[in-house]
Coordinates of C-alpha atoms in Angstrom, one line a residue:
Chain A
D29 CA 34.0 15.9 -64.9
A30 CA 31.4 13.7 -63.1
G31 CA 28.2 15.3 -61.9
I32 CA 25.2 17.1 -63.2
T33 CA 25.7 20.1 -65.5
Q34 CA 23.4 22.6 -67.0
S35 CA 23.9 24.9 -70.0
P36 CA 23.7 27.7 -70.7
R37 CA 24.0 29.2 -67.2
Y38 CA 22.7 32.5 -68.4
K39 CA 20.4 33.2 -71.3
I40 CA 18.6 36.3 -72.5
T41 CA 16.0 35.9 -75.2
E42 CA 13.0 37.6 -76.7
T43 CA 9.3 36.8 -76.5
G44 CA 8.3 34.1 -79.0
R45 CA 11.7 32.6 -79.5
Q46 CA 12.5 29.0 -78.9
V47 CA 15.0 28.2 -76.1
T48 CA 16.5 24.9 -75.0
L49 CA 18.1 24.4 -71.7
M50 CA 20.4 21.4 -71.5
C51 CA 21.0 19.1 -68.6
H52 CA 23.6 16.3 -68.5
Q53 CA 24.5 13.9 -65.8
T54 CA 27.3 11.3 -65.7
W55 CA 26.0 9.0 -63.0
S56 CA 23.4 7.1 -65.1
H57 CA 20.7 8.1 -62.6
S58 CA 17.3 6.9 -63.6
Y59 CA 15.3 9.9 -62.6
M60 CA 15.8 13.4 -63.8
F61 CA 13.8 16.5 -63.0
W62 CA 13.3 20.1 -64.2
Y63 CA 12.3 22.8 -61.7
R64 CA 11.8 26.5 -61.9
Q65 CA 12.4 28.9 -59.0
D66 CA 10.6 32.2 -58.7
L67 CA 10.4 34.7 -55.9
G68 CA 7.2 34.1 -54.0
H69 CA 6.7 30.6 -55.3
G70 CA 9.8 28.6 -54.3
L71 CA 10.8 25.6 -56.5
R72 CA 8.1 24.1 -58.7
L73 CA 8.4 20.9 -60.7
I74 CA 8.0 21.3 -64.5
Y75 CA 8.6 17.8 -65.9
Y76 CA 10.3 14.7 -64.7
S77 CA 11.6 11.5 -66.3
A78 CA 11.9 8.1 -64.7
A79 CA 14.0 6.6 -67.5
A80 CA 14.9 7.1 -71.1
D81 CA 11.8 7.7 -73.3
I82 CA 9.6 8.1 -70.2
T83 CA 8.5 11.6 -69.2
D84 CA 5.7 13.0 -67.0
K85 CA 4.2 16.4 -66.3
G86 CA 4.8 18.1 -63.0
E87 CA 3.0 21.0 -61.4
V88 CA 3.7 23.7 -64.1
P89 CA 4.3 22.0 -67.5
D90 CA 2.5 24.5 -69.8
G91 CA 4.7 26.1 -72.3
Y92 CA 7.5 23.5 -71.9
V93 CA 8.6 20.4 -73.8
V94 CA 11.0 17.7 -72.7
S95 CA 12.6 14.7 -74.2
R96 CA 14.8 11.9 -72.9
S97 CA 16.3 9.9 -75.7
K98 CA 19.4 9.1 -73.7
T99 CA 19.7 8.4 -70.0
E100 CA 22.3 11.1 -69.4
N101 CA 20.5 14.0 -71.1
F102 CA 17.2 15.8 -70.3
P103 CA 16.7 18.9 -72.3
L104 CA 14.0 21.4 -71.6
T105 CA 12.6 23.4 -74.5
L106 CA 10.5 26.6 -74.3
E107 CA 8.8 26.5 -77.8
S108 CA 7.7 30.1 -77.7
A109 CA 9.1 31.9 -74.8
T110 CA 7.0 34.3 -72.7
R111 CA 7.9 36.9 -70.1
S112 CA 6.3 34.7 -67.4
Q113 CA 8.9 32.1 -68.1
T114 CA 11.7 34.4 -66.9
S115 CA 13.0 32.3 -64.0
V116 CA 15.9 30.3 -62.7
Y117 CA 15.7 26.7 -63.9
F118 CA 17.2 23.8 -62.0
C119 CA 17.8 20.3 -63.3
A120 CA 18.2 17.5 -60.8
S121 CA 18.7 13.7 -60.8
R122 CA 18.5 10.8 -58.5
Q123 CA 19.2 7.1 -58.7
D124 CA 16.0 5.7 -57.3
S125 CA 12.5 6.8 -56.5
V126 CA 11.8 6.2 -52.8
S127 CA 14.6 4.5 -51.1
N128 CA 17.8 5.2 -49.3
T129 CA 19.3 6.2 -52.6
G130 CA 16.7 8.8 -53.2
E131 CA 18.9 11.8 -52.6
L132 CA 18.5 14.6 -55.2
F133 CA 21.5 16.1 -57.0
F134 CA 21.0 19.5 -58.5
G135 CA 22.7 21.3 -61.3
E136 CA 24.0 24.8 -60.9
G137 CA 20.9 26.5 -62.3
S138 CA 20.2 28.3 -65.6
R139 CA 19.0 31.9 -65.3
L140 CA 16.7 32.7 -68.2
T141 CA 15.4 36.2 -69.0
V142 CA 12.7 36.7 -71.6
L143 CA 12.4 40.3 -72.8
Chain B
K28 CA -2.8 27.6 -47.8
N29 CA 0.4 26.1 -49.1
E30 CA 0.9 22.4 -48.8
V31 CA 4.3 22.9 -47.2
E32 CA 4.8 25.6 -44.6
Q33 CA 8.1 26.6 -43.2
S34 CA 8.9 28.7 -40.2
P35 CA 10.5 31.0 -39.6
Q36 CA 10.9 32.8 -42.9
N37 CA 14.0 34.5 -41.8
L38 CA 16.3 33.7 -38.9
T39 CA 19.3 35.6 -37.6
A40 CA 21.5 33.9 -35.0
Q41 CA 24.8 34.4 -33.3
E42 CA 27.6 32.0 -34.0
G43 CA 27.4 29.0 -31.6
E44 CA 23.6 29.1 -31.2
F45 CA 21.4 26.1 -31.6
I46 CA 19.0 26.6 -34.5
T47 CA 15.7 25.0 -35.3
I48 CA 13.8 25.3 -38.6
N49 CA 10.3 23.9 -38.8
C50 CA 8.3 22.4 -41.7
S51 CA 4.7 21.4 -41.6
Y52 CA 2.8 19.7 -44.5
S53 CA -0.7 18.8 -45.2
V54 CA -0.5 16.0 -47.7
G55 CA 0.4 12.3 -47.5
I56 CA 4.1 11.8 -48.3
S57 CA 6.5 9.1 -49.1
A58 CA 9.6 11.1 -48.1
L59 CA 10.6 14.6 -46.9
H60 CA 13.8 16.4 -48.1
W61 CA 15.8 19.1 -46.5
L62 CA 17.8 21.2 -49.0
Q63 CA 20.4 24.0 -48.6
Q64 CA 20.7 26.8 -51.1
H65 CA 23.8 28.8 -50.9
P66 CA 24.0 32.6 -51.6
G67 CA 25.5 31.8 -55.0
G68 CA 22.3 29.8 -55.9
G69 CA 23.5 26.2 -55.8
I70 CA 21.2 23.6 -54.1
V71 CA 22.5 20.7 -52.0
S72 CA 20.5 17.9 -50.5
L73 CA 21.0 17.6 -46.8
F74 CA 18.6 14.8 -45.8
M75 CA 15.9 12.6 -47.1
L76 CA 13.6 11.2 -44.4
S77 CA 10.7 8.9 -44.3
S78 CA 10.6 8.4 -40.5
G79 CA 12.5 9.0 -37.3
K80 CA 15.7 11.0 -37.2
K81 CA 19.0 11.5 -39.2
K82 CA 22.2 13.2 -38.2
H83 CA 25.1 14.4 -40.3
G84 CA 27.8 16.3 -38.5
R85 CA 26.1 19.3 -36.8
L86 CA 22.9 18.9 -38.6
I87 CA 20.0 16.8 -37.3
A88 CA 16.6 16.2 -39.0
T89 CA 13.6 14.7 -37.5
I90 CA 10.2 13.8 -38.8
N91 CA 6.8 13.0 -37.1
I92 CA 4.6 11.4 -39.7
Q93 CA 1.5 11.4 -37.6
E94 CA 1.8 15.1 -36.9
K95 CA 3.0 15.9 -40.5
H96 CA 5.9 17.9 -39.1
S97 CA 9.7 17.9 -39.5
S98 CA 12.4 19.9 -37.9
L99 CA 16.0 20.7 -39.0
H100 CA 18.4 21.5 -36.2
I101 CA 21.9 23.0 -36.4
T102 CA 24.1 22.7 -33.4
A103 CA 26.9 25.1 -32.7
S104 CA 26.0 27.3 -35.7
H105 CA 28.7 28.9 -37.8
P106 CA 28.6 31.8 -40.3
R107 CA 29.2 29.3 -43.1
D108 CA 25.8 27.8 -42.3
S109 CA 24.2 31.0 -43.6
A110 CA 22.0 29.9 -46.5
V111 CA 18.4 29.3 -47.4
Y112 CA 17.0 26.0 -46.1
I113 CA 14.2 24.4 -48.0
C114 CA 11.8 21.7 -47.0
A115 CA 10.3 19.5 -49.7
V116 CA 7.7 16.8 -49.5
E117 CA 7.5 14.0 -52.0
G118 CA 4.3 12.2 -53.0
Y119 CA 4.1 8.6 -54.2
N120 CA 4.5 9.5 -57.9
N121 CA 7.7 11.6 -57.8
D122 CA 5.8 14.9 -57.5
M123 CA 7.5 17.2 -55.0
R124 CA 6.2 20.2 -53.2
F125 CA 8.6 22.8 -51.8
G126 CA 8.4 25.2 -48.9
A127 CA 9.2 28.8 -49.5
G128 CA 12.5 28.4 -47.6
T129 CA 14.0 29.8 -44.4
R130 CA 16.8 32.4 -44.8
L131 CA 19.3 31.8 -42.1
T132 CA 22.0 34.3 -41.3
V133 CA 24.6 33.4 -38.7
K134 CA 26.6 36.4 -37.4
P135 CA 30.2 35.9 -36.0

């Protein structure tokens, strides 16, 4: 199906384990983003990517790693999960940066719990 | 002080009422986004604005760049409009700052 999908939708892990959240989009959008949403903080940008092999840090990048070897995929890895990374993670994509095609499309979210 | 402030935080309205949600920001922006988050958690983009006004169905969004202020209006509100509405401002290098959201409940 066309669109932007995240997996897994729900994940429970333990402190210190590595976790990877997957994001896949079928539109060949240039830009992809990872956000986390926490009560009291709203959405915050973790990392973004302007194209394959180009990634940049957002507001809260510490403890996260991203890669973008293919345009359609943008995985987010927590190399050693901590309780403070318990959150809902949203992936988003857009065609262009600042133009009439700049609408953001969000995945369904991945709820991660770190015990 | 947050860079993006929304008001009110919570809003309850009767079906049919005209609703206004406000967003003020303190940084220079290239665009402003209004998003809708449904009770199930999904997020949908409603508008992206860099100037003026946009309308889509019963929703109208306006922005005043000089005053650093935007409003989202819903005319003839309906219970299905119940959601959290989020304002986000975008800088010139793809960084985005989000408001805390306004929780709207429309009662039949």
